[in-house]
JSON list of C-alpha atoms in Angstrom, two decimals:
[
{"chain": "A", "resi": 357, "resn": "MET", "atom": "CA", "xyz": [103.28, -180.58, 2.97]},
{"chain": "A", "resi": 358, "resn": "THR", "atom": "CA", "xyz": [104.20, -184.19, 2.50]},
{"chain": "A", "resi": 359, "resn": "ALA", "atom": "CA", "xyz": [101.87, -187.18, 2.27]},
{"chain": "A", "resi": 360, "resn": "HIS", "atom": "CA", "xyz": [101.71, -190.91, 1.77]},
{"chain": "A", "resi": 361, "resn": "ALA", "atom": "CA", "xyz": [100.85, -192.62, -1.49]},
{"chain": "A", "resi": 362, "resn": "HIS", "atom": "CA", "xyz": [97.24, -192.15, -2.58]},
{"chain": "A", "resi": 363, "resn": "THR", "atom": "CA", "xyz": [94.78, -195.02, -2.44]},
{"chain": "A", "resi": 364, "resn": "PRO", "atom": "CA", "xyz": [91.30, -194.06, -3.76]},
{"chain": "A", "resi": 365, "resn": "GLY", "atom": "CA", "xyz": [88.60, -193.88, -1.09]},
{"chain": "A", "resi": 366, "resn": "THR", "atom": "CA", "xyz": [91.04, -193.42, 1.79]},
{"chain": "A", "resi": 367, "resn": "ILE", "atom": "CA", "xyz": [91.71, -190.49, 4.08]},
{"chain": "A", "resi": 368, "resn": "GLY", "atom": "CA", "xyz": [94.38, -189.47, 6.55]},
{"chain": "A", "resi": 369, "resn": "PRO", "atom": "CA", "xyz": [94.23, -190.95, 10.07]},
{"chain": "A", "resi": 370, "resn": "ASN", "atom": "CA", "xyz": [93.91, -187.53, 11.74]},
{"chain": "A", "resi": 371, "resn": "SER", "atom": "CA", "xyz": [90.21, -187.54, 10.87]},
{"chain": "A", "resi": 372, "resn": "ILE", "atom": "CA", "xyz": [89.86, -190.40, 13.36]},
{"chain": "A", "resi": 373, "resn": "THR", "atom": "CA", "xyz": [92.67, -189.93, 15.88]},
{"chain": "A", "resi": 374, "resn": "ARG", "atom": "CA", "xyz": [91.97, -186.23, 16.52]},
{"chain": "A", "resi": 375, "resn": "MET", "atom": "CA", "xyz": [88.24, -186.89, 16.86]},
{"chain": "A", "resi": 376, "resn": "ALA", "atom": "CA", "xyz": [89.07, -189.53, 19.48]},
{"chain": "A", "resi": 377, "resn": "GLN", "atom": "CA", "xyz": [91.32, -187.05, 21.28]},
{"chain": "A", "resi": 378, "resn": "ALA", "atom": "CA", "xyz": [88.72, -184.27, 21.23]},
{"chain": "A", "resi": 379, "resn": "LEU", "atom": "CA", "xyz": [85.89, -186.60, 22.24]},
{"chain": "A", "resi": 380, "resn": "THR", "atom": "CA", "xyz": [87.86, -187.98, 25.18]},
{"chain": "A", "resi": 381, "resn": "HIS", "atom": "CA", "xyz": [88.81, -184.48, 26.30]},
{"chain": "A", "resi": 382, "resn": "GLN", "atom": "CA", "xyz": [85.27, -183.10, 26.13]},
{"chain": "A", "resi": 383, "resn": "GLN", "atom": "CA", "xyz": [83.00, -186.11, 26.71]},
{"chain": "A", "resi": 384, "resn": "GLY", "atom": "CA", "xyz": [85.14, -188.66, 28.55]},
{"chain": "A", "resi": 385, "resn": "GLU", "atom": "CA", "xyz": [86.33, -192.16, 27.76]},
{"chain": "A", "resi": 386, "resn": "ALA", "atom": "CA", "xyz": [82.97, -193.91, 28.18]},
{"chain": "A", "resi": 387, "resn": "VAL", "atom": "CA", "xyz": [81.13, -191.72, 25.67]},
{"chain": "A", "resi": 388, "resn": "THR", "atom": "CA", "xyz": [84.07, -191.91, 23.27]},
{"chain": "A", "resi": 389, "resn": "ALA", "atom": "CA", "xyz": [84.08, -195.70, 23.45]},
{"chain": "A", "resi": 390, "resn": "ARG", "atom": "CA", "xyz": [80.32, -195.83, 22.86]},
{"chain": "A", "resi": 391, "resn": "ILE", "atom": "CA", "xyz": [80.60, -193.61, 19.80]},
{"chain": "A", "resi": 392, "resn": "PHE", "atom": "CA", "xyz": [83.55, -195.50, 18.32]},
{"chain": "A", "resi": 393, "resn": "GLU", "atom": "CA", "xyz": [81.83, -198.82, 18.91]},
{"chain": "A", "resi": 394, "resn": "ALA", "atom": "CA", "xyz": [78.66, -197.62, 17.17]},
{"chain": "A", "resi": 395, "resn": "ALA", "atom": "CA", "xyz": [80.77, -196.42, 14.24]},
{"chain": "A", "resi": 396, "resn": "GLY", "atom": "CA", "xyz": [82.54, -199.79, 13.99]},
{"chain": "A", "resi": 397, "resn": "LEU", "atom": "CA", "xyz": [85.88, -198.24, 14.89]},
{"chain": "A", "resi": 398, "resn": "MET", "atom": "CA", "xyz": [86.46, -199.54, 18.41]},
{"chain": "A", "resi": 399, "resn": "HIS", "atom": "CA", "xyz": [89.79, -201.11, 17.39]},
{"chain": "A", "resi": 400, "resn": "TYR", "atom": "CA", "xyz": [91.19, -197.66, 16.67]},
{"chain": "A", "resi": 401, "resn": "LEU", "atom": "CA", "xyz": [90.93, -196.64, 20.31]},
{"chain": "A", "resi": 402, "resn": "SER", "atom": "CA", "xyz": [93.39, -199.31, 21.40]},
{"chain": "A", "resi": 403, "resn": "GLU", "atom": "CA", "xyz": [95.52, -199.10, 18.24]},
{"chain": "A", "resi": 404, "resn": "PRO", "atom": "CA", "xyz": [95.22, -195.62, 16.69]},
{"chain": "A", "resi": 405, "resn": "PRO", "atom": "CA", "xyz": [95.73, -195.65, 12.91]},
{"chain": "A", "resi": 406, "resn": "THR", "atom": "CA", "xyz": [99.00, -194.34, 11.53]},
{"chain": "A", "resi": 407, "resn": "GLN", "atom": "CA", "xyz": [98.30, -194.94, 7.83]},
{"chain": "A", "resi": 408, "resn": "MET", "atom": "CA", "xyz": [95.49, -193.94, 5.49]},
{"chain": "A", "resi": 409, "resn": "VAL", "atom": "CA", "xyz": [92.06, -195.24, 6.55]},
{"chain": "A", "resi": 410, "resn": "ASP", "atom": "CA", "xyz": [88.84, -196.10, 4.70]},
{"chain": "A", "resi": 411, "resn": "GLU", "atom": "CA", "xyz": [86.80, -192.93, 4.33]},
{"chain": "A", "resi": 412, "resn": "LYS", "atom": "CA", "xyz": [83.63, -194.90, 5.13]},
{"chain": "A", "resi": 413, "resn": "GLY", "atom": "CA", "xyz": [84.81, -195.15, 8.73]},
{"chain": "A", "resi": 414, "resn": "VAL", "atom": "CA", "xyz": [85.26, -191.37, 8.89]},
{"chain": "A", "resi": 415, "resn": "THR", "atom": "CA", "xyz": [81.75, -190.87, 7.50]},
{"chain": "A", "resi": 416, "resn": "ALA", "atom": "CA", "xyz": [80.33, -193.27, 10.10]},
{"chain": "A", "resi": 417, "resn": "LEU", "atom": "CA", "xyz": [82.23, -191.60, 12.95]},
{"chain": "A", "resi": 418, "resn": "HIS", "atom": "CA", "xyz": [80.95, -188.10, 12.18]},
{"chain": "A", "resi": 419, "resn": "ARG", "atom": "CA", "xyz": [77.41, -189.41, 11.69]},
{"chain": "A", "resi": 420, "resn": "VAL", "atom": "CA", "xyz": [77.42, -191.19, 15.07]},
{"chain": "A", "resi": 421, "resn": "VAL", "atom": "CA", "xyz": [78.89, -188.12, 16.78]},
{"chain": "A", "resi": 422, "resn": "ARG", "atom": "CA", "xyz": [75.98, -186.05, 15.44]},
{"chain": "A", "resi": 423, "resn": "GLU", "atom": "CA", "xyz": [73.47, -188.73, 16.46]},
{"chain": "A", "resi": 424, "resn": "THR", "atom": "CA", "xyz": [74.87, -189.12, 19.97]},
{"chain": "A", "resi": 425, "resn": "LEU", "atom": "CA", "xyz": [75.72, -185.58, 21.04]},
{"chain": "A", "resi": 426, "resn": "THR", "atom": "CA", "xyz": [73.75, -182.35, 20.94]},
{"chain": "A", "resi": 427, "resn": "PRO", "atom": "CA", "xyz": [74.47, -180.08, 17.94]},
{"chain": "A", "resi": 428, "resn": "GLU", "atom": "CA", "xyz": [76.46, -177.76, 20.20]},
{"chain": "A", "resi": 429, "resn": "GLU", "atom": "CA", "xyz": [78.51, -180.62, 21.67]},
{"chain": "A", "resi": 430, "resn": "ALA", "atom": "CA", "xyz": [79.17, -182.13, 18.24]},
{"chain": "A", "resi": 431, "resn": "ARG", "atom": "CA", "xyz": [80.29, -178.78, 16.91]},
{"chain": "A", "resi": 432, "resn": "SER", "atom": "CA", "xyz": [82.62, -178.21, 19.85]},
{"chain": "A", "resi": 433, "resn": "VAL", "atom": "CA", "xyz": [84.23, -181.64, 19.45]},
{"chain": "A", "resi": 434, "resn": "SER", "atom": "CA", "xyz": [84.63, -181.19, 15.69]},
{"chain": "A", "resi": 435, "resn": "LEU", "atom": "CA", "xyz": [86.19, -177.74, 16.12]},
{"chain": "A", "resi": 436, "resn": "GLU", "atom": "CA", "xyz": [88.71, -179.05, 18.62]},
{"chain": "A", "resi": 437, "resn": "ALA", "atom": "CA", "xyz": [89.53, -182.03, 16.40]},
{"chain": "A", "resi": 438, "resn": "GLY", "atom": "CA", "xyz": [90.09, -179.67, 13.47]},
{"chain": "A", "resi": 439, "resn": "ARG", "atom": "CA", "xyz": [92.44, -177.47, 15.48]},
{"chain": "A", "resi": 440, "resn": "LEU", "atom": "CA", "xyz": [94.34, -180.55, 16.67]},
{"chain": "A", "resi": 441, "resn": "THR", "atom": "CA", "xyz": [94.68, -181.72, 13.08]},
{"chain": "A", "resi": 442, "resn": "ALA", "atom": "CA", "xyz": [96.11, -178.36, 12.05]},
{"chain": "A", "resi": 443, "resn": "GLU", "atom": "CA", "xyz": [98.57, -178.52, 14.95]},
{"chain": "A", "resi": 444, "resn": "TYR", "atom": "CA", "xyz": [99.67, -181.96, 13.79]},
{"chain": "A", "resi": 445, "resn": "LEU", "atom": "CA", "xyz": [100.19, -180.70, 10.24]},
{"chain": "A", "resi": 446, "resn": "LEU", "atom": "CA", "xyz": [102.23, -177.76, 11.49]},
{"chain": "A", "resi": 447, "resn": "ALA", "atom": "CA", "xyz": [104.36, -180.03, 13.66]},
{"chain": "A", "resi": 448, "resn": "ASN", "atom": "CA", "xyz": [104.84, -182.90, 11.21]},
{"chain": "A", "resi": 449, "resn": "ARG", "atom": "CA", "xyz": [103.80, -182.19, 7.64]},
{"chain": "A", "resi": 450, "resn": "ILE", "atom": "CA", "xyz": [104.63, -178.60, 6.69]},
{"chain": "A", "resi": 451, "resn": "PRO", "atom": "CA", "xyz": [108.41, -178.04, 6.60]},
{"chain": "A", "resi": 452, "resn": "LYS", "atom": "CA", "xyz": [109.59, -175.43, 9.07]},
{"chain": "A", "resi": 453, "resn": "PRO", "atom": "CA", "xyz": [111.43, -173.33, 6.41]},
{"chain": "A", "resi": 454, "resn": "VAL", "atom": "CA", "xyz": [108.17, -173.14, 4.44]},
{"chain": "A", "resi": 455, "resn": "GLN", "atom": "CA", "xyz": [106.32, -172.02, 7.56]},
{"chain": "A", "resi": 456, "resn": "THR", "atom": "CA", "xyz": [108.90, -169.32, 8.18]},
{"chain": "A", "resi": 457, "resn": "LEU", "atom": "CA", "xyz": [108.61, -168.07, 4.61]},
{"chain": "A", "resi": 458, "resn": "LEU", "atom": "CA", "xyz": [104.82, -167.95, 4.70]},
{"chain": "A", "resi": 459, "resn": "ARG", "atom": "CA", "xyz": [104.83, -165.93, 7.90]},
{"chain": "A", "resi": 460, "resn": "LEU", "atom": "CA", "xyz": [107.19, -163.38, 6.35]},
{"chain": "A", "resi": 461, "resn": "LEU", "atom": "CA", "xyz": [105.10, -162.90, 3.21]},
{"chain": "A", "resi": 462, "resn": "PRO", "atom": "CA", "xyz": [102.05, -160.64, 2.83]},
{"chain": "A", "resi": 463, "resn": "ALA", "atom": "CA", "xyz": [98.78, -162.48, 3.37]},
{"chain": "A", "resi": 464, "resn": "GLY", "atom": "CA", "xyz": [97.84, -162.66, -0.32]},
{"chain": "A", "resi": 465, "resn": "PRO", "atom": "CA", "xyz": [100.95, -164.43, -1.60]},
{"chain": "A", "resi": 466, "resn": "ALA", "atom": "CA", "xyz": [101.16, -166.57, 1.54]},
{"chain": "A", "resi": 467, "resn": "SER", "atom": "CA", "xyz": [97.59, -167.77, 1.06]},
{"chain": "A", "resi": 468, "resn": "ARG", "atom": "CA", "xyz": [98.24, -168.72, -2.55]},
{"chain": "A", "resi": 469, "resn": "ILE", "atom": "CA", "xyz": [101.30, -170.79, -1.61]},
{"chain": "A", "resi": 470, "resn": "LEU", "atom": "CA", "xyz": [99.47, -172.47, 1.27]},
{"chain": "A", "resi": 471, "resn": "LEU", "atom": "CA", "xyz": [96.43, -173.27, -0.87]},
{"chain": "A", "resi": 472, "resn": "THR", "atom": "CA", "xyz": [98.64, -174.71, -3.60]},
{"chain": "A", "resi": 473, "resn": "ALA", "atom": "CA", "xyz": [100.07, -177.13, -1.02]},
{"chain": "A", "resi": 474, "resn": "ILE", "atom": "CA", "xyz": [96.62, -177.91, 0.39]},
{"chain": "A", "resi": 475, "resn": "SER", "atom": "CA", "xyz": [95.23, -178.57, -3.10]},
{"chain": "A", "resi": 476, "resn": "ARG", "atom": "CA", "xyz": [98.12, -180.89, -3.92]},
{"chain": "A", "resi": 477, "resn": "ASN", "atom": "CA", "xyz": [97.40, -182.96, -0.82]},
{"chain": "A", "resi": 478, "resn": "ALA", "atom": "CA", "xyz": [93.62, -182.57, -0.74]},
{"chain": "A", "resi": 479, "resn": "TRP", "atom": "CA", "xyz": [93.03, -186.30, -1.16]},
{"chain": "A", "resi": 480, "resn": "THR", "atom": "CA", "xyz": [94.38, -186.80, 2.35]},
{"chain": "A", "resi": 481, "resn": "PHE", "atom": "CA", "xyz": [91.31, -185.08, 3.81]},
{"chain": "A", "resi": 482, "resn": "THR", "atom": "CA", "xyz": [88.63, -185.33, 1.10]},
{"chain": "A", "resi": 483, "resn": "GLY", "atom": "CA", "xyz": [89.08, -189.00, 0.17]},
{"chain": "A", "resi": 484, "resn": "SER", "atom": "CA", "xyz": [87.09, -189.60, -3.00]},
{"chain": "A", "resi": 485, "resn": "GLY", "atom": "CA", "xyz": [85.72, -186.04, -2.82]},
{"chain": "A", "resi": 486, "resn": "ARG", "atom": "CA", "xyz": [87.03, -182.99, -4.67]},
{"chain": "A", "resi": 487, "resn": "PHE", "atom": "CA", "xyz": [88.65, -179.83, -3.28]},
{"chain": "A", "resi": 488, "resn": "GLN", "atom": "CA", "xyz": [88.65, -176.54, -5.18]},
{"chain": "A", "resi": 489, "resn": "VAL", "atom": "CA", "xyz": [89.71, -172.94, -4.59]},
{"chain": "A", "resi": 490, "resn": "ASN", "atom": "CA", "xyz": [87.55, -170.10, -5.92]},
{"chain": "A", "resi": 491, "resn": "ARG", "atom": "CA", "xyz": [88.98, -166.57, -6.03]},
{"chain": "A", "resi": 492, "resn": "ASP", "atom": "CA", "xyz": [86.39, -164.92, -8.30]},
{"chain": "A", "resi": 493, "resn": "ARG", "atom": "CA", "xyz": [85.31, -162.22, -5.83]},
{"chain": "A", "resi": 494, "resn": "SER", "atom": "CA", "xyz": [86.54, -163.37, -2.44]},
{"chain": "A", "resi": 495, "resn": "LEU", "atom": "CA", "xyz": [88.43, -166.41, -1.28]},
{"chain": "A", "resi": 496, "resn": "GLU", "atom": "CA", "xyz": [86.22, -169.50, -1.08]},
{"chain": "A", "resi": 497, "resn": "LEU", "atom": "CA", "xyz": [87.15, -173.15, -0.63]},
{"chain": "A", "resi": 498, "resn": "SER", "atom": "CA", "xyz": [84.84, -175.95, -1.70]},
{"chain": "A", "resi": 499, "resn": "ILE", "atom": "CA", "xyz": [84.67, -179.67, -0.97]},
{"chain": "A", "resi": 500, "resn": "THR", "atom": "CA", "xyz": [82.37, -181.75, -3.16]},
{"chain": "A", "resi": 501, "resn": "GLY", "atom": "CA", "xyz": [81.54, -185.30, -2.13]},
{"chain": "A", "resi": 502, "resn": "GLY", "atom": "CA", "xyz": [83.58, -185.11, 1.07]},
{"chain": "A", "resi": 503, "resn": "PRO", "atom": "CA", "xyz": [83.20, -187.85, 3.70]},
{"chain": "A", "resi": 504, "resn": "ILE", "atom": "CA", "xyz": [82.24, -185.82, 6.78]},
{"chain": "A", "resi": 505, "resn": "CYS", "atom": "CA", "xyz": [78.66, -184.86, 5.92]},
{"chain": "A", "resi": 506, "resn": "LYS", "atom": "CA", "xyz": [77.86, -187.69, 3.52]},
{"chain": "A", "resi": 507, "resn": "GLU", "atom": "CA", "xyz": [75.40, -189.47, 5.84]},
{"chain": "A", "resi": 508, "resn": "ILE", "atom": "CA", "xyz": [74.17, -186.44, 7.80]},
{"chain": "A", "resi": 509, "resn": "GLN", "atom": "CA", "xyz": [71.02, -184.40, 7.24]},
{"chain": "A", "resi": 510, "resn": "ALA", "atom": "CA", "xyz": [70.91, -181.08, 9.10]},
{"chain": "A", "resi": 511, "resn": "HIS", "atom": "CA", "xyz": [69.44, -177.59, 9.00]},
{"chain": "A", "resi": 512, "resn": "GLU", "atom": "CA", "xyz": [72.86, -175.95, 9.28]},
{"chain": "A", "resi": 513, "resn": "PRO", "atom": "CA", "xyz": [76.40, -176.72, 8.07]},
{"chain": "A", "resi": 514, "resn": "VAL", "atom": "CA", "xyz": [78.18, -179.50, 9.97]},
{"chain": "A", "resi": 515, "resn": "CYS", "atom": "CA", "xyz": [81.72, -179.58, 8.55]},
{"chain": "A", "resi": 516, "resn": "ASP", "atom": "CA", "xyz": [83.21, -177.76, 11.53]},
{"chain": "A", "resi": 517, "resn": "TYR", "atom": "CA", "xyz": [86.19, -180.11, 11.44]},
{"chain": "A", "resi": 518, "resn": "TYR", "atom": "CA", "xyz": [87.27, -178.78, 8.05]},
{"chain": "A", "resi": 519, "resn": "ALA", "atom": "CA", "xyz": [86.52, -175.14, 8.93]},
{"chain": "A", "resi": 520, "resn": "ALA", "atom": "CA", "xyz": [88.62, -175.34, 12.09]},
{"chain": "A", "resi": 521, "resn": "THR", "atom": "CA", "xyz": [91.53, -177.04, 10.32]},
{"chain": "A", "resi": 522, "resn": "PHE", "atom": "CA", "xyz": [91.62, -174.42, 7.57]},
{"chain": "A", "resi": 523, "resn": "GLU", "atom": "CA", "xyz": [91.20, -171.54, 10.02]},
{"chain": "A", "resi": 524, "resn": "HIS", "atom": "CA", "xyz": [93.99, -172.65, 12.33]},
{"chain": "A", "resi": 525, "resn": "LEU", "atom": "CA", "xyz": [96.39, -173.18, 9.42]},
{"chain": "A", "resi": 526, "resn": "PHE", "atom": "CA", "xyz": [95.60, -169.74, 8.00]},
{"chain": "A", "resi": 527, "resn": "ARG", "atom": "CA", "xyz": [95.89, -168.05, 11.39]},
{"chain": "A", "resi": 528, "resn": "SER", "atom": "CA", "xyz": [99.26, -169.69, 11.96]},
{"chain": "A", "resi": 529, "resn": "LEU", "atom": "CA", "xyz": [100.75, -169.16, 8.51]},
{"chain": "A", "resi": 530, "resn": "VAL", "atom": "CA", "xyz": [98.86, -166.42, 6.63]},
{"chain": "A", "resi": 531, "resn": "HIS", "atom": "CA", "xyz": [97.11, -163.91, 8.91]},
{"chain": "A", "resi": 532, "resn": "LYS", "atom": "CA", "xyz": [96.33, -164.10, 12.63]},
{"chain": "A", "resi": 533, "resn": "ASN", "atom": "CA", "xyz": [92.83, -162.65, 12.14]},
{"chain": "A", "resi": 534, "resn": "THR", "atom": "CA", "xyz": [91.67, -165.18, 9.56]},
{"chain": "A", "resi": 535, "resn": "THR", "atom": "CA", "xyz": [88.14, -166.50, 9.90]},
{"chain": "A", "resi": 536, "resn": "VAL", "atom": "CA", "xyz": [86.78, -169.51, 8.00]},
{"chain": "A", "resi": 537, "resn": "ARG", "atom": "CA", "xyz": [82.99, -169.89, 7.87]},
{"chain": "A", "resi": 538, "resn": "GLU", "atom": "CA", "xyz": [81.08, -172.72, 6.21]},
{"chain": "A", "resi": 539, "resn": "THR", "atom": "CA", "xyz": [78.36, -171.06, 4.13]},
{"chain": "A", "resi": 540, "resn": "ALA", "atom": "CA", "xyz": [76.90, -174.14, 2.42]},
{"chain": "A", "resi": 541, "resn": "CYS", "atom": "CA", "xyz": [76.99, -177.84, 3.29]},
{"chain": "A", "resi": 542, "resn": "GLY", "atom": "CA", "xyz": [76.06, -181.16, 1.75]},
{"chain": "A", "resi": 543, "resn": "ALA", "atom": "CA", "xyz": [74.22, -181.99, 4.98]},
{"chain": "A", "resi": 544, "resn": "THR", "atom": "CA", "xyz": [71.69, -179.24, 4.21]},
{"chain": "A", "resi": 545, "resn": "GLY", "atom": "CA", "xyz": [71.25, -180.35, 0.59]},
{"chain": "A", "resi": 546, "resn": "ALA", "atom": "CA", "xyz": [73.89, -178.16, -1.08]},
{"chain": "A", "resi": 547, "resn": "SER", "atom": "CA", "xyz": [75.87, -179.65, -3.96]},
{"chain": "A", "resi": 548, "resn": "SER", "atom": "CA", "xyz": [79.17, -178.69, -2.29]},
{"chain": "A", "resi": 549, "resn": "CYS", "atom": "CA", "xyz": [80.43, -177.61, 1.11]},
{"chain": "A", "resi": 550, "resn": "LEU", "atom": "CA", "xyz": [81.65, -174.01, 0.81]},
{"chain": "A", "resi": 551, "resn": "PHE", "atom": "CA", "xyz": [84.04, -172.22, 3.16]},
{"chain": "A", "resi": 552, "resn": "ALA", "atom": "CA", "xyz": [84.47, -168.44, 3.07]},
{"chain": "A", "resi": 553, "resn": "VAL", "atom": "CA", "xyz": [87.98, -167.34, 4.07]},
{"chain": "A", "resi": 554, "resn": "SER", "atom": "CA", "xyz": [88.68, -163.75, 5.11]},
{"chain": "A", "resi": 555, "resn": "TRP", "atom": "CA", "xyz": [91.10, -161.71, 7.19]},
{"chain": "A", "resi": 556, "resn": "ASP", "atom": "CA", "xyz": [91.60, -158.08, 8.23]},
{"chain": "A", "resi": 557, "resn": "VAL", "atom": "CA", "xyz": [94.60, -156.43, 6.61]}
]
């Protein structure tokens, strides 16, 4: 994976552009415009960002999505946006020879290589938050202080965008049966958002 220079408190533009794409696809242009206007991001609909963006805008966007749509609709939009982000990374950020190598390797070694690359570039999707990999018993990813759920209070995990991005990358590069499930979330009061990663071998 390659990335731009790191500026603290910023995040990659996919967290906005792919949400706009998924929202427009599922909810239409009028609802998308209303959500982006409420989040203070209306300018990004006419001029989508191509560089790192302030993570506060990403936090506001996900909050307004949750406030405007039903939980089921918000989840569906976030899942699509996550898959679109993974597709972008596969098309533009992960070198094709690396992808070929990962697909040839057994799932264990492939996952370690992929997670090393993800960890190295974690600031592009966690902003000022922290990303960690835990392999004590099973594979678990954690994001502490991430921007997506920072202003959301919910009874169930809401970081579907991250879960879908991780899952699509793993299914494409590590194992086709990978599932990624968020088991804890800052929106429910947890100290970190936790994602359990598993696959059938």
